[in-house]
XYZ file of C-alpha atoms in Angstrom:
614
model
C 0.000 0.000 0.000
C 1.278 3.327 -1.009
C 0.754 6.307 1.579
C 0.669 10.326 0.671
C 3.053 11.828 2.570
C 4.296 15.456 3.955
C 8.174 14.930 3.852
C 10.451 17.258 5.427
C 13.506 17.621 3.687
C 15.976 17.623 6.906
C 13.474 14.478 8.050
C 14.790 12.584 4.686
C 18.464 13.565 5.569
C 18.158 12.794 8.815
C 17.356 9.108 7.629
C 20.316 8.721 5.744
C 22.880 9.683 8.604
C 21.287 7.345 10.951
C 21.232 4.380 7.996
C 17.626 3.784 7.982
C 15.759 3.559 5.186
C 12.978 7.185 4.753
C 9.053 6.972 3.948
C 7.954 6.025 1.113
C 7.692 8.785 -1.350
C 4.126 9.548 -2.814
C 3.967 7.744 -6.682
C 5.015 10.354 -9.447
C 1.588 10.376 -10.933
C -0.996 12.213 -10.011
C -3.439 10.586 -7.622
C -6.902 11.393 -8.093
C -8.227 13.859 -5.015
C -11.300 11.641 -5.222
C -9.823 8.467 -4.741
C -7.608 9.850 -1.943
C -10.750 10.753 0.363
C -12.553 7.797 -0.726
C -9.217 5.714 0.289
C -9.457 7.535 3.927
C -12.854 6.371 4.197
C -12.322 2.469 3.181
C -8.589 2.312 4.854
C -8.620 4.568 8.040
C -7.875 2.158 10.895
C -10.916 1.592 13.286
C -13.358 2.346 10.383
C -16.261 1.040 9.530
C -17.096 1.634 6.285
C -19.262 -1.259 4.842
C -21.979 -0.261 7.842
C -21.821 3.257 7.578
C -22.334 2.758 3.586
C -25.748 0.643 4.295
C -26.971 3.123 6.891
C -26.279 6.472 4.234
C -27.858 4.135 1.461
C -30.915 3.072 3.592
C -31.591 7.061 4.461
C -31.143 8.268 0.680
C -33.841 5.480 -0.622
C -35.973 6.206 1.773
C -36.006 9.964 1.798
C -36.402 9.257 -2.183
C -39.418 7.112 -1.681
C -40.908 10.065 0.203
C -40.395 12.518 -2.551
C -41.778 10.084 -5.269
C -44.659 9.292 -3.446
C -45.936 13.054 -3.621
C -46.054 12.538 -7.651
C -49.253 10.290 -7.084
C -50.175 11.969 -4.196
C -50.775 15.925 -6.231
C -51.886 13.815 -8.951
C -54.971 11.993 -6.875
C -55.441 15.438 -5.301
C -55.369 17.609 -8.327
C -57.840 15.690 -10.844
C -57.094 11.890 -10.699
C -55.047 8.881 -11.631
C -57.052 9.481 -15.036
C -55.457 12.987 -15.602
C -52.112 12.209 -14.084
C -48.920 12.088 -16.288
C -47.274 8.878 -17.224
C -45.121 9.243 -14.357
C -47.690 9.570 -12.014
C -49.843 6.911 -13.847
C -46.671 4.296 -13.422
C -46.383 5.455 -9.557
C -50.010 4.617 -8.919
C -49.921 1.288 -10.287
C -46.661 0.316 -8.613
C -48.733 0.933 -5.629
C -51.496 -1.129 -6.443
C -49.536 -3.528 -7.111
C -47.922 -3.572 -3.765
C -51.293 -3.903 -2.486
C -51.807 0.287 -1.404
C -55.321 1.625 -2.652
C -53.751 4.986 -4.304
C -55.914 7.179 -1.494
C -55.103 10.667 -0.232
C -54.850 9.601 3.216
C -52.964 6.014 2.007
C -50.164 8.353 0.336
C -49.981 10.566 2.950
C -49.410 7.946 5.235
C -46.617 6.372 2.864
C -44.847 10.009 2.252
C -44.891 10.665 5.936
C -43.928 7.422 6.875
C -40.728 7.541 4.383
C -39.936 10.807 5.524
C -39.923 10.099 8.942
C -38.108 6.641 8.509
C -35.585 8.865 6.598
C -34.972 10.945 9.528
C -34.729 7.956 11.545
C -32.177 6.364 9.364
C -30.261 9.641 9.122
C -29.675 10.400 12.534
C -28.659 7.077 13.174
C -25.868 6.880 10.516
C -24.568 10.025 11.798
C -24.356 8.957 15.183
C -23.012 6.149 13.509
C -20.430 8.482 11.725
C -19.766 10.396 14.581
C -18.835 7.258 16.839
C -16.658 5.764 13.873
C -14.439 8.989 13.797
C -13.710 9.065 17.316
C -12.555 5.589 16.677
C -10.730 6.079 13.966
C -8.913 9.142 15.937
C -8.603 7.018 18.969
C -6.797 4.209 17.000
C -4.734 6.706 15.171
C -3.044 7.916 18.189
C -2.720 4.274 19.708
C -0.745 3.141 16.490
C 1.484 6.163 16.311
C 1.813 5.680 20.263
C 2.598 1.914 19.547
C 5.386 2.596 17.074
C 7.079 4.944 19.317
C 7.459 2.523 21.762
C 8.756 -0.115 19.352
C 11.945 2.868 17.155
C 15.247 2.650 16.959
C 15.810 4.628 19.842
C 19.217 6.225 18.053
C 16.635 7.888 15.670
C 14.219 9.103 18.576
C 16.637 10.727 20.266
C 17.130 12.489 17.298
C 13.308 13.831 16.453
C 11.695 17.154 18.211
C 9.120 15.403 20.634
C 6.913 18.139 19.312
C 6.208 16.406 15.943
C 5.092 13.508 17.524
C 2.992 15.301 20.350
C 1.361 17.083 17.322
C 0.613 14.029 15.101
C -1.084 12.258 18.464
C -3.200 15.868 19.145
C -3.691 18.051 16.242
C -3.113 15.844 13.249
C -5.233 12.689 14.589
C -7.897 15.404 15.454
C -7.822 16.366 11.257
C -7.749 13.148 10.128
C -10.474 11.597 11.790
C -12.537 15.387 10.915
C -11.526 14.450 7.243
C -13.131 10.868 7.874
C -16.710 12.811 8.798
C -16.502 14.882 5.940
C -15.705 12.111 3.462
C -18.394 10.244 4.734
C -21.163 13.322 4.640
C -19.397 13.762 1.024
C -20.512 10.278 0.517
C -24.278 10.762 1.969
C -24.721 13.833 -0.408
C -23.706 12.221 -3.390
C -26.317 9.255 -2.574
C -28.769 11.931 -1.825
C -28.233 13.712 -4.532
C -28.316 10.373 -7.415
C -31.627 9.203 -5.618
C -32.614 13.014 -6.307
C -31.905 12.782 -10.073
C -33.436 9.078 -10.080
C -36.451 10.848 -9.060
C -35.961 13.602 -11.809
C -36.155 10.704 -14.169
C -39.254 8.960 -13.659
C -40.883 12.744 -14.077
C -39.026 14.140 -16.926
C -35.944 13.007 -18.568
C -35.726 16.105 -19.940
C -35.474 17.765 -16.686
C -33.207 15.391 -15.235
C -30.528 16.089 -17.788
C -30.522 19.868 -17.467
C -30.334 19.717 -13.697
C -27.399 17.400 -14.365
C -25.894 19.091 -16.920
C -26.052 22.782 -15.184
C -24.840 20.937 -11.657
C -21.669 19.839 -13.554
C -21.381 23.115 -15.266
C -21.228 24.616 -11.709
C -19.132 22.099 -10.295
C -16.226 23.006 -13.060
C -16.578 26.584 -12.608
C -15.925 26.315 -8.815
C -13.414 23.374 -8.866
C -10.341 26.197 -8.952
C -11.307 26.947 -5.187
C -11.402 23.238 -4.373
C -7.463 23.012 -5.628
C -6.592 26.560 -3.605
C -8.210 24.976 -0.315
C -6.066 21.954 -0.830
C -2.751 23.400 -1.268
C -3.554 25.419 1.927
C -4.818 22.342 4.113
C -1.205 20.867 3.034
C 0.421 24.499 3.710
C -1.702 24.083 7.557
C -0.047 20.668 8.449
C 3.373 21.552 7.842
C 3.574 25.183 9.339
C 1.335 23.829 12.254
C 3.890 20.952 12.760
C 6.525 23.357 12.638
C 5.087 25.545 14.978
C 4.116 23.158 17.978
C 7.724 21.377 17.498
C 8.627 24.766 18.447
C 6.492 25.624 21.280
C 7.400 22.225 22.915
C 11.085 23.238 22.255
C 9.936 27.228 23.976
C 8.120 25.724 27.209
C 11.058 23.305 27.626
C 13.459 26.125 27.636
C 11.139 28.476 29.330
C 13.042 29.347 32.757
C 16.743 29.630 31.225
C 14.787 32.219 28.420
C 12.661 34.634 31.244
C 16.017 34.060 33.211
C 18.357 35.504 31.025
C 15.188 38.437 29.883
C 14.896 36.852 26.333
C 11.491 36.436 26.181
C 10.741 38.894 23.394
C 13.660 37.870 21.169
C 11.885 34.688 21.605
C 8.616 35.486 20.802
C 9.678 37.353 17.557
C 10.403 33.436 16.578
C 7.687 32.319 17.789
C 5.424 34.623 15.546
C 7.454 34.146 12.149
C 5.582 30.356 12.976
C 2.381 31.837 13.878
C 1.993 33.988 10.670
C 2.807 30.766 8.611
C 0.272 28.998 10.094
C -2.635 32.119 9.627
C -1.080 32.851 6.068
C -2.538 28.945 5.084
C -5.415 29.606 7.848
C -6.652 32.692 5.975
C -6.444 31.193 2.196
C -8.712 28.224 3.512
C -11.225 30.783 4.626
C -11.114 33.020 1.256
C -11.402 29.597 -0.763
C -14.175 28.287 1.666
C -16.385 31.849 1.480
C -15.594 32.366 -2.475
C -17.040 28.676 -2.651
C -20.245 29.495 -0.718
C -20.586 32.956 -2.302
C -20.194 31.880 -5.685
C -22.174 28.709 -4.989
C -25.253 30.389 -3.895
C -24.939 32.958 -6.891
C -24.729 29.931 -10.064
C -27.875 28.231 -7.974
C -29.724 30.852 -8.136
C -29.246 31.463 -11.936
C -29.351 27.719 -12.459
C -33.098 27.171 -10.916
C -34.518 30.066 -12.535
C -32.673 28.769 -15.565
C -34.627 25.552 -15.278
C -37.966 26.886 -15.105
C -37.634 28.903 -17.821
C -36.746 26.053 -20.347
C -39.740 24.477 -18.245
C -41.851 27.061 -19.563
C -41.034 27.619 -22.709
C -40.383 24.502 -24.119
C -41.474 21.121 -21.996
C -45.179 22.263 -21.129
C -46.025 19.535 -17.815
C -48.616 19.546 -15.433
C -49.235 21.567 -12.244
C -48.437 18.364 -10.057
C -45.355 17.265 -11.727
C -44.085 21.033 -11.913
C -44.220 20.850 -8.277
C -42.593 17.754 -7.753
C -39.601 19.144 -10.346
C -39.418 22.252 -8.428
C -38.779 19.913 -4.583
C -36.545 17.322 -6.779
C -34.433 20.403 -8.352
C -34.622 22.172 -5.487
C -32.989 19.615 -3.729
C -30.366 18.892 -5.552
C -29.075 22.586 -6.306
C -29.429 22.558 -2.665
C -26.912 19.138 -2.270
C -24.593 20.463 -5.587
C -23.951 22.908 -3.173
C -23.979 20.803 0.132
C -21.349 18.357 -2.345
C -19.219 21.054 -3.136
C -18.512 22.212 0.604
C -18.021 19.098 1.897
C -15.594 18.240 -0.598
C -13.837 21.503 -0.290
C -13.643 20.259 3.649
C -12.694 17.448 3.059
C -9.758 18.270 0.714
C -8.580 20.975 3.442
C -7.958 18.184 6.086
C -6.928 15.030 4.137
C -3.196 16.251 4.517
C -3.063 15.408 8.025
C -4.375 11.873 7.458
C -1.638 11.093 4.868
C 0.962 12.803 7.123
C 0.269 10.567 10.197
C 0.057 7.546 7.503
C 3.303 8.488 6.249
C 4.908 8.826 10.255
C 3.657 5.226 10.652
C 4.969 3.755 7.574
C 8.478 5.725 8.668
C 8.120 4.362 12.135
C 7.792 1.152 10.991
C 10.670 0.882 8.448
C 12.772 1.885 11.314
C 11.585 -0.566 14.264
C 14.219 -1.900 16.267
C 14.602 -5.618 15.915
C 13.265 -7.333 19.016
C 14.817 -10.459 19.331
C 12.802 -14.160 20.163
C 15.049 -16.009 22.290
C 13.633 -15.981 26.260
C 15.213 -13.820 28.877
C 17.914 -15.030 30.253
C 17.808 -15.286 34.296
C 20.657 -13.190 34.885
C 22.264 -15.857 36.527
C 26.547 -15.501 36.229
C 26.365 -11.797 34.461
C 27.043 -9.116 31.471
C 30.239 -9.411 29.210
C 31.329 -6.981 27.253
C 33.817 -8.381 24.265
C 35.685 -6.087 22.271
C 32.386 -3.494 22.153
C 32.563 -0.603 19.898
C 29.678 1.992 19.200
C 29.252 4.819 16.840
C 27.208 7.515 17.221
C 25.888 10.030 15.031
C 28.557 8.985 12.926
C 30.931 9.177 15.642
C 32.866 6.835 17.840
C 31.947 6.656 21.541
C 33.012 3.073 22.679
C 36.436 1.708 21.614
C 36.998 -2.071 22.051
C 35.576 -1.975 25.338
C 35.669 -5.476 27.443
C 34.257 -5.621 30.814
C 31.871 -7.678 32.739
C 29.093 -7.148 35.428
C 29.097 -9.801 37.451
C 25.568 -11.625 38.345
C 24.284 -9.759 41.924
C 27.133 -7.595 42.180
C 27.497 -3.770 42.542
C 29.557 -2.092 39.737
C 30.405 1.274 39.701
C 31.355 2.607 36.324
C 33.162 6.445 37.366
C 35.183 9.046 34.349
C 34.581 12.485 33.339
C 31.623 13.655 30.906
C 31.169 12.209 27.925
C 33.843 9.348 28.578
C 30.991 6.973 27.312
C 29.380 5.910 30.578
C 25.904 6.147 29.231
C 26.793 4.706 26.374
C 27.262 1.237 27.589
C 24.296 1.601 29.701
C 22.463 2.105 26.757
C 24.008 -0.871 25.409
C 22.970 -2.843 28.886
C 19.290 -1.656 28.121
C 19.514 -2.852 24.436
C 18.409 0.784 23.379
C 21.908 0.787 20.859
C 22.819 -1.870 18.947
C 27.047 -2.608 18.846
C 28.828 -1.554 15.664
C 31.400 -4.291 16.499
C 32.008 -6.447 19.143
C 29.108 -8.512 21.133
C 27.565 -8.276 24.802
C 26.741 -11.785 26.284
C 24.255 -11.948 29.092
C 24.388 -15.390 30.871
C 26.574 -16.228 27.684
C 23.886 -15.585 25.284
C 24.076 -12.781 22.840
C 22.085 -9.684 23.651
C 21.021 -9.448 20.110
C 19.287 -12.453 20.152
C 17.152 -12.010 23.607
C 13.419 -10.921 22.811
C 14.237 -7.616 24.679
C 11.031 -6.067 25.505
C 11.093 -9.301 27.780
C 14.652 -8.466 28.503
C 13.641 -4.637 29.920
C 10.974 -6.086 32.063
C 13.509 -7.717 34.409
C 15.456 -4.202 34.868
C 14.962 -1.452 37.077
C 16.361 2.370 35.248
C 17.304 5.781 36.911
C 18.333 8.320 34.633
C 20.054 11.423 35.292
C 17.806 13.159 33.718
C 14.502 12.754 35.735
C 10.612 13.522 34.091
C 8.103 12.863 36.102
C 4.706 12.498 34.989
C 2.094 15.642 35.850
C 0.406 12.645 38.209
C 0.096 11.655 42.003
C 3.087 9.846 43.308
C 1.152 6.565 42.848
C 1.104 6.519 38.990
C 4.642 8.100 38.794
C 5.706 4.756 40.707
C 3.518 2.463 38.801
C 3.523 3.953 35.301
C 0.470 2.506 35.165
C 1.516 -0.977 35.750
C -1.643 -2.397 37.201
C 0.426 -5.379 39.048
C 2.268 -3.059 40.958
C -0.690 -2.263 43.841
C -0.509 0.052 46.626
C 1.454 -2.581 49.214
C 4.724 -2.617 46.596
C 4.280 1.236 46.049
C 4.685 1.779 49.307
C 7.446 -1.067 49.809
C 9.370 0.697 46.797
C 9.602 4.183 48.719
C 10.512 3.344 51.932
C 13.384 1.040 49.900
C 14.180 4.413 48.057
C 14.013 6.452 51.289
C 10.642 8.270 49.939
C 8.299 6.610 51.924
C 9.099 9.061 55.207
C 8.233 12.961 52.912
C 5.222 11.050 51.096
C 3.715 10.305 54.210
C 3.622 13.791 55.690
C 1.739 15.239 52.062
C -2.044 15.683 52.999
C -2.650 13.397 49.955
C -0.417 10.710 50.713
C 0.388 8.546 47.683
C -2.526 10.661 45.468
C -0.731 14.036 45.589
C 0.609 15.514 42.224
C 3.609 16.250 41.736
C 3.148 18.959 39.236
C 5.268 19.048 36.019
C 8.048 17.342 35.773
C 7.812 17.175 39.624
C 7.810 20.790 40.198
C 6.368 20.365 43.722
C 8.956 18.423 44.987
C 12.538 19.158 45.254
C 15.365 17.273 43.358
C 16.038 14.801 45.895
C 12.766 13.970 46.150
C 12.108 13.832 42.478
C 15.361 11.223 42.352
C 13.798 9.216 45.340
C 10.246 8.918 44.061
C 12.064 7.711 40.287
C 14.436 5.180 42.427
C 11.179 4.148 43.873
C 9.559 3.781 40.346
C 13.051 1.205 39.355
C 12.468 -0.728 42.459
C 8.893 -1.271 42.601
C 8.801 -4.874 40.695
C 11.747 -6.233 42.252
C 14.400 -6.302 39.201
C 16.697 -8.721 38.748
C 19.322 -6.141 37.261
C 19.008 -2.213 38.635
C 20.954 0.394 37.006
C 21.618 3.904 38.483
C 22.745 6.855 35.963
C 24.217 9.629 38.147
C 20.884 8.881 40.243
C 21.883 10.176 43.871
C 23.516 13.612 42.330
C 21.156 15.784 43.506
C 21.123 14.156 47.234
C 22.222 15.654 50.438
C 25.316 13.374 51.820
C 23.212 12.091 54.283
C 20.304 11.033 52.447
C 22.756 10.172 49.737
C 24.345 7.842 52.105
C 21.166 6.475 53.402
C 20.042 5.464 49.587
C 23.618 3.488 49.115
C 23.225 1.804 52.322
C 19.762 0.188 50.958
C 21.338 -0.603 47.558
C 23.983 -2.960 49.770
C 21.255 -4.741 51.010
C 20.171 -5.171 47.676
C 23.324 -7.249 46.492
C 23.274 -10.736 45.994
C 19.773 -10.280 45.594
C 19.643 -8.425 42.036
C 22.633 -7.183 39.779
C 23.580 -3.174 40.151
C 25.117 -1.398 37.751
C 25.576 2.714 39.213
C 27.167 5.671 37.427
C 28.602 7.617 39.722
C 31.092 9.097 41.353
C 29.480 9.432 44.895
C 31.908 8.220 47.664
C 29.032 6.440 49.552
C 28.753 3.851 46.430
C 32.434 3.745 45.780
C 32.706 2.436 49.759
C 29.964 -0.529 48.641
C 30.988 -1.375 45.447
C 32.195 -4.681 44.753
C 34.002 -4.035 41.372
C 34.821 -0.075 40.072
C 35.658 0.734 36.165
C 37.549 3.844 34.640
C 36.224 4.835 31.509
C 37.742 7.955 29.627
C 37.770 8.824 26.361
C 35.544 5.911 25.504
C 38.319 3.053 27.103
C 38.150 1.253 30.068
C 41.411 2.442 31.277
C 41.518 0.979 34.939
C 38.895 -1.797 36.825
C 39.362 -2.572 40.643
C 37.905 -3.907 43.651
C 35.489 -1.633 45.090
C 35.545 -1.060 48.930
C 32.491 -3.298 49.250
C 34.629 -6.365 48.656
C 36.179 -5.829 52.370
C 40.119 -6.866 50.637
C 42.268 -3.863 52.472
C 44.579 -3.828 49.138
C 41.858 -2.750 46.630
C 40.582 -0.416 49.403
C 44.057 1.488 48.881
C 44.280 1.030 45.153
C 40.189 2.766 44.898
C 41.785 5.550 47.406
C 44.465 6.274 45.021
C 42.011 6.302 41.872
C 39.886 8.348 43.491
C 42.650 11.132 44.190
């Protein structure tokens, strides 16, 4: 299946740098607008189309039933079925035929009760419509969610969070408004063929002129379709330009009203904001020329009708009256057509853009392995590692090994490549040489969503969610209930401030923890590592912003956790230097030094970590 896409140029690059293959590029010839929206309505995911269809064919039959019925009706009432046309003659019998005695009150009874069936029908294929496009949003945002979770996290890291924030808000929102308006697109246009049907049976010769003048206006007006299009497209990318930048602005807010930069900031800020009203106000002028116009070649187009009516095809009082409702009716849904498709065409883009991010997301899914999780039973090797990245090396021929239910300590200076091989312990980079063995099996191999279960992460970098304390711990695990929340904090030394919040574990912790202070913020995310007991727990710099005290405290209850699950720390806290059983030098991307951390009680390797510490 081939998707539309809005490709960023610097998106496409980026793919190339980071080896992955890009989206697929939209097919050189040009793809019918038509059979775009009508592919939205058959492909969106969570759709219903077949159902909807039925429902928006049972209303137009219906609603046409009603208006045919008032041909035999005006005929009975005006003079007779003797004096009625052909048309009305044919209606009549099709009724007796069915068994309905052609009566005043009979046809009344079958117009009304078509009408009101139609009404019926209608309302419940909108509601029908209505419930299908919050489905179709809803499963839009779970599959872009989905892939997320599954990327090459090398290529997340290198994406503004914005587009992706905007795809799952804005962009799902369009899409699923550009399913509605493809299917009322598709309920006019059945409307509006029963409506000529109708024409038919009571003059060919009407039928074709009303079809002939509704495609006359439909070419005149089609220019305005084509400008609303290009601006919908225009919309998308300058609105996911500008809400990549506002997430970029309210992460960087304090540093910019710090430093008094706010307006130089918001002068950037508005270049965005014009784009986006530039392609804003070109939708409007195409959408009110549309309606303007519209109304305007109606107008002409009716009186048109009647005239030739007049003049040259001479009818009856009842079937001029039927004409004038069936005409009416569809001028009426020519117009009704024309606006919905002009809608439509406006807000397809964003559809085809979040088709486009799936189909990229999923050429660039990490492999996930399908061998069973190891136990973690004798430890992680390290042979002969090296890792690029960005096109850059960070890891040279590094060998090492964590030892099963020890505490390791990996210490250097910034940007020695410490996180690195972390992120090669969490499987989140792949080795460009070399191989990591856990329990003597290859890493590669593991299934390692099954592999991350079993381990416990603090980064340096701590988010917490805008949430009580209870779902920060939990990320919404439901196995983890209140009884291991509350074990988790008291092992992370949390369990004492939580207590004394009015709320207990439901208090919020405002954005990104704003309520609480940094030590509490790296308690309450120790908490959230330790909560399902992992067999391997790794610490990135995750005591830095602790007093020495409580900093000391934390390191104690990691001791008690050895022997009992693996613990990898980066750090250079003295507190886990003392407990550490083994203690690795990194620098420039080389282990340059491993010894015996203080933990492992031998007097020698005490002196030796004294020295390397100095």
């Amino acid at each position: 299946r081939r998707t539309r896409s809005v490709i960023f140029p610097k998106q496409v690059a980026g793919f190339a740098r980071l080896g992955y293959p890009g989206p697929r590029r939209p097919s050189s010839h040009h793809l019918e607008p038509m059979r775009d929206l009508i592919r939205i309505f058959l492909e969106a995911p969570g759709s219903r189309p077949w159902s909807v269809l039925t429902s928006l064919v049972l209303a137009s039959l219906t609603e046409g039933i009603g208006i045919a019925t008032l041909l035999p009706l005006l005929a009975v009432v005006g003079g007779g079925a003797e004096a009625a046309s052909p048309a009305a003659r044919s209606a009549i019998d099709g009724f007796r035929w069915i068994g309905i005695e052609p009566t005043v009150p009979a046809l009344l009874v079958v117009a009304t009760l078509a009408m009101v069936a139609k009404s019926g029908i209608t309302l419940l294929a909108m509601r029908h419509i209505g419930n299908v496009s919050a489905e179709v949003m809803t499963e839009l945002r779970r599959r872009v969610i989905e892939r997320l979770l599954r990327v090459r996290w090398p290529y997340l890291t290198g994406q503004p969070l914005g587009r992706f924030t905007n795809a799952v808000s804005g962009e799902a929102q369009r899409a699923a408004l550009a399913y509605v308006q493809v299917a009322t697109l598709l309920a006019l246009f059945l409307q509006t063929v029963v409506f000529i049907g109708v024409a038919f049976l009571v003059s060919w010769q009407l039928a074709l002129t009303a079809l002939g003048l509704g495609l006359l206006i439909g070419l005149s007006l089609h220019a305005l379709i084509g400008v609303a299009k290009r601006a919908g497209r225009k919309q998308t990318e300058h609105q996911n330009r500008l809400l990549v930048f506002l997430g970029d602005t309210l992460s960087n807010l304090k540093p910019i009203r710090a430093m008094g930069r706010g307006g130089s900031f918001a002068r950037l800020l508005d270049e965005r904001v014009m784009a986006v009203r530039k392609s804003l106000r070109r939708q409007t002028i195409a959408r009110e020329g549309l309606s303007s116009l519209q109304d305007a070649l109606v107008a002409v187009s009716f009186a048109a009708i009647i005239l030739l009516v007049h003049l040259f095809w001479p009818v009856g009082l009842p079937t001029l009256m039927v004409s004038g409702i069936v005409l009416a009716r569809t001028a009426a849904n020519v117009g009704k057509l024309q606006k919905a498709y002009q809608q439509a065409v406006m807000v397809e883009s964003a559809y085809f853009a979040m088709s486009a991010m799936m189909d990229e997301l999923d050429a660039i899914a990490e492999p996930m392995g399908k061998e069973a999780s190891p136990p973690l039973e004798e430890g992680i090797v390290f042979e002969g590692v090296t890792l690029q990245h960005a096109g850059r090396p960070t890891l040279h021929g590094v060998s090492l090994a964590f030892p099963a239910g020890a505490l390791s300590v990996l210490i250097g200076p910034s940007g020695a490549g410490k996180t690195s091989i972390v992120d090669l312990v969490l499987a989140l980079h792949d080795p460009s040489s070399g191989r990591i063995l856990v329990d003597g099996r290859p890493l590669d191999g593991i299934d390692r969503e099954a592999w991350r279960r079993g381990i416990g992460y603090v980064p340096q970098e701590l988010h917490l969610l805008h949430d009580t304390i209870r779902r920060n711990v939990t990320l919404g695990d439901v196995e983890i209930d209140d009884a291991a929340v509350v074990a988790a904090l008291d092992a992370a030394g949390a369990l004492a401030f939580v207590e004394r919040l009015p709320e207990g574990l439901d208090a919020t912790v405002g954005e990104g923890g704003a309520k609480l202070s940094g030590g509490q913020r790296q308690r309450i995310a120790l908490a959230r590592a330790l909560a399902k007991n992992p067999r391997l727990l790794i610490l990135d710099e995750a005591t830095s912003a602790l007093d020495p005290a409580t900093g000391r405290a934390i390191a104690e209850r990691v001791a008690t956790l050895k022997g009992r699950m693996t613990v990898i720390a980066v750090t250079h806290r003295e507190e886990f230097l003392d407990i550490a059983d083994r203690v690795c030098r990194i620098e420039a991307g080389r282990i340059v030094e491993t010894l015996a951390g203080g933990g492992t009680g031998d007097e020698r390797a005490s002196s030796a970590l004294l020295t390397a510490r100095r």
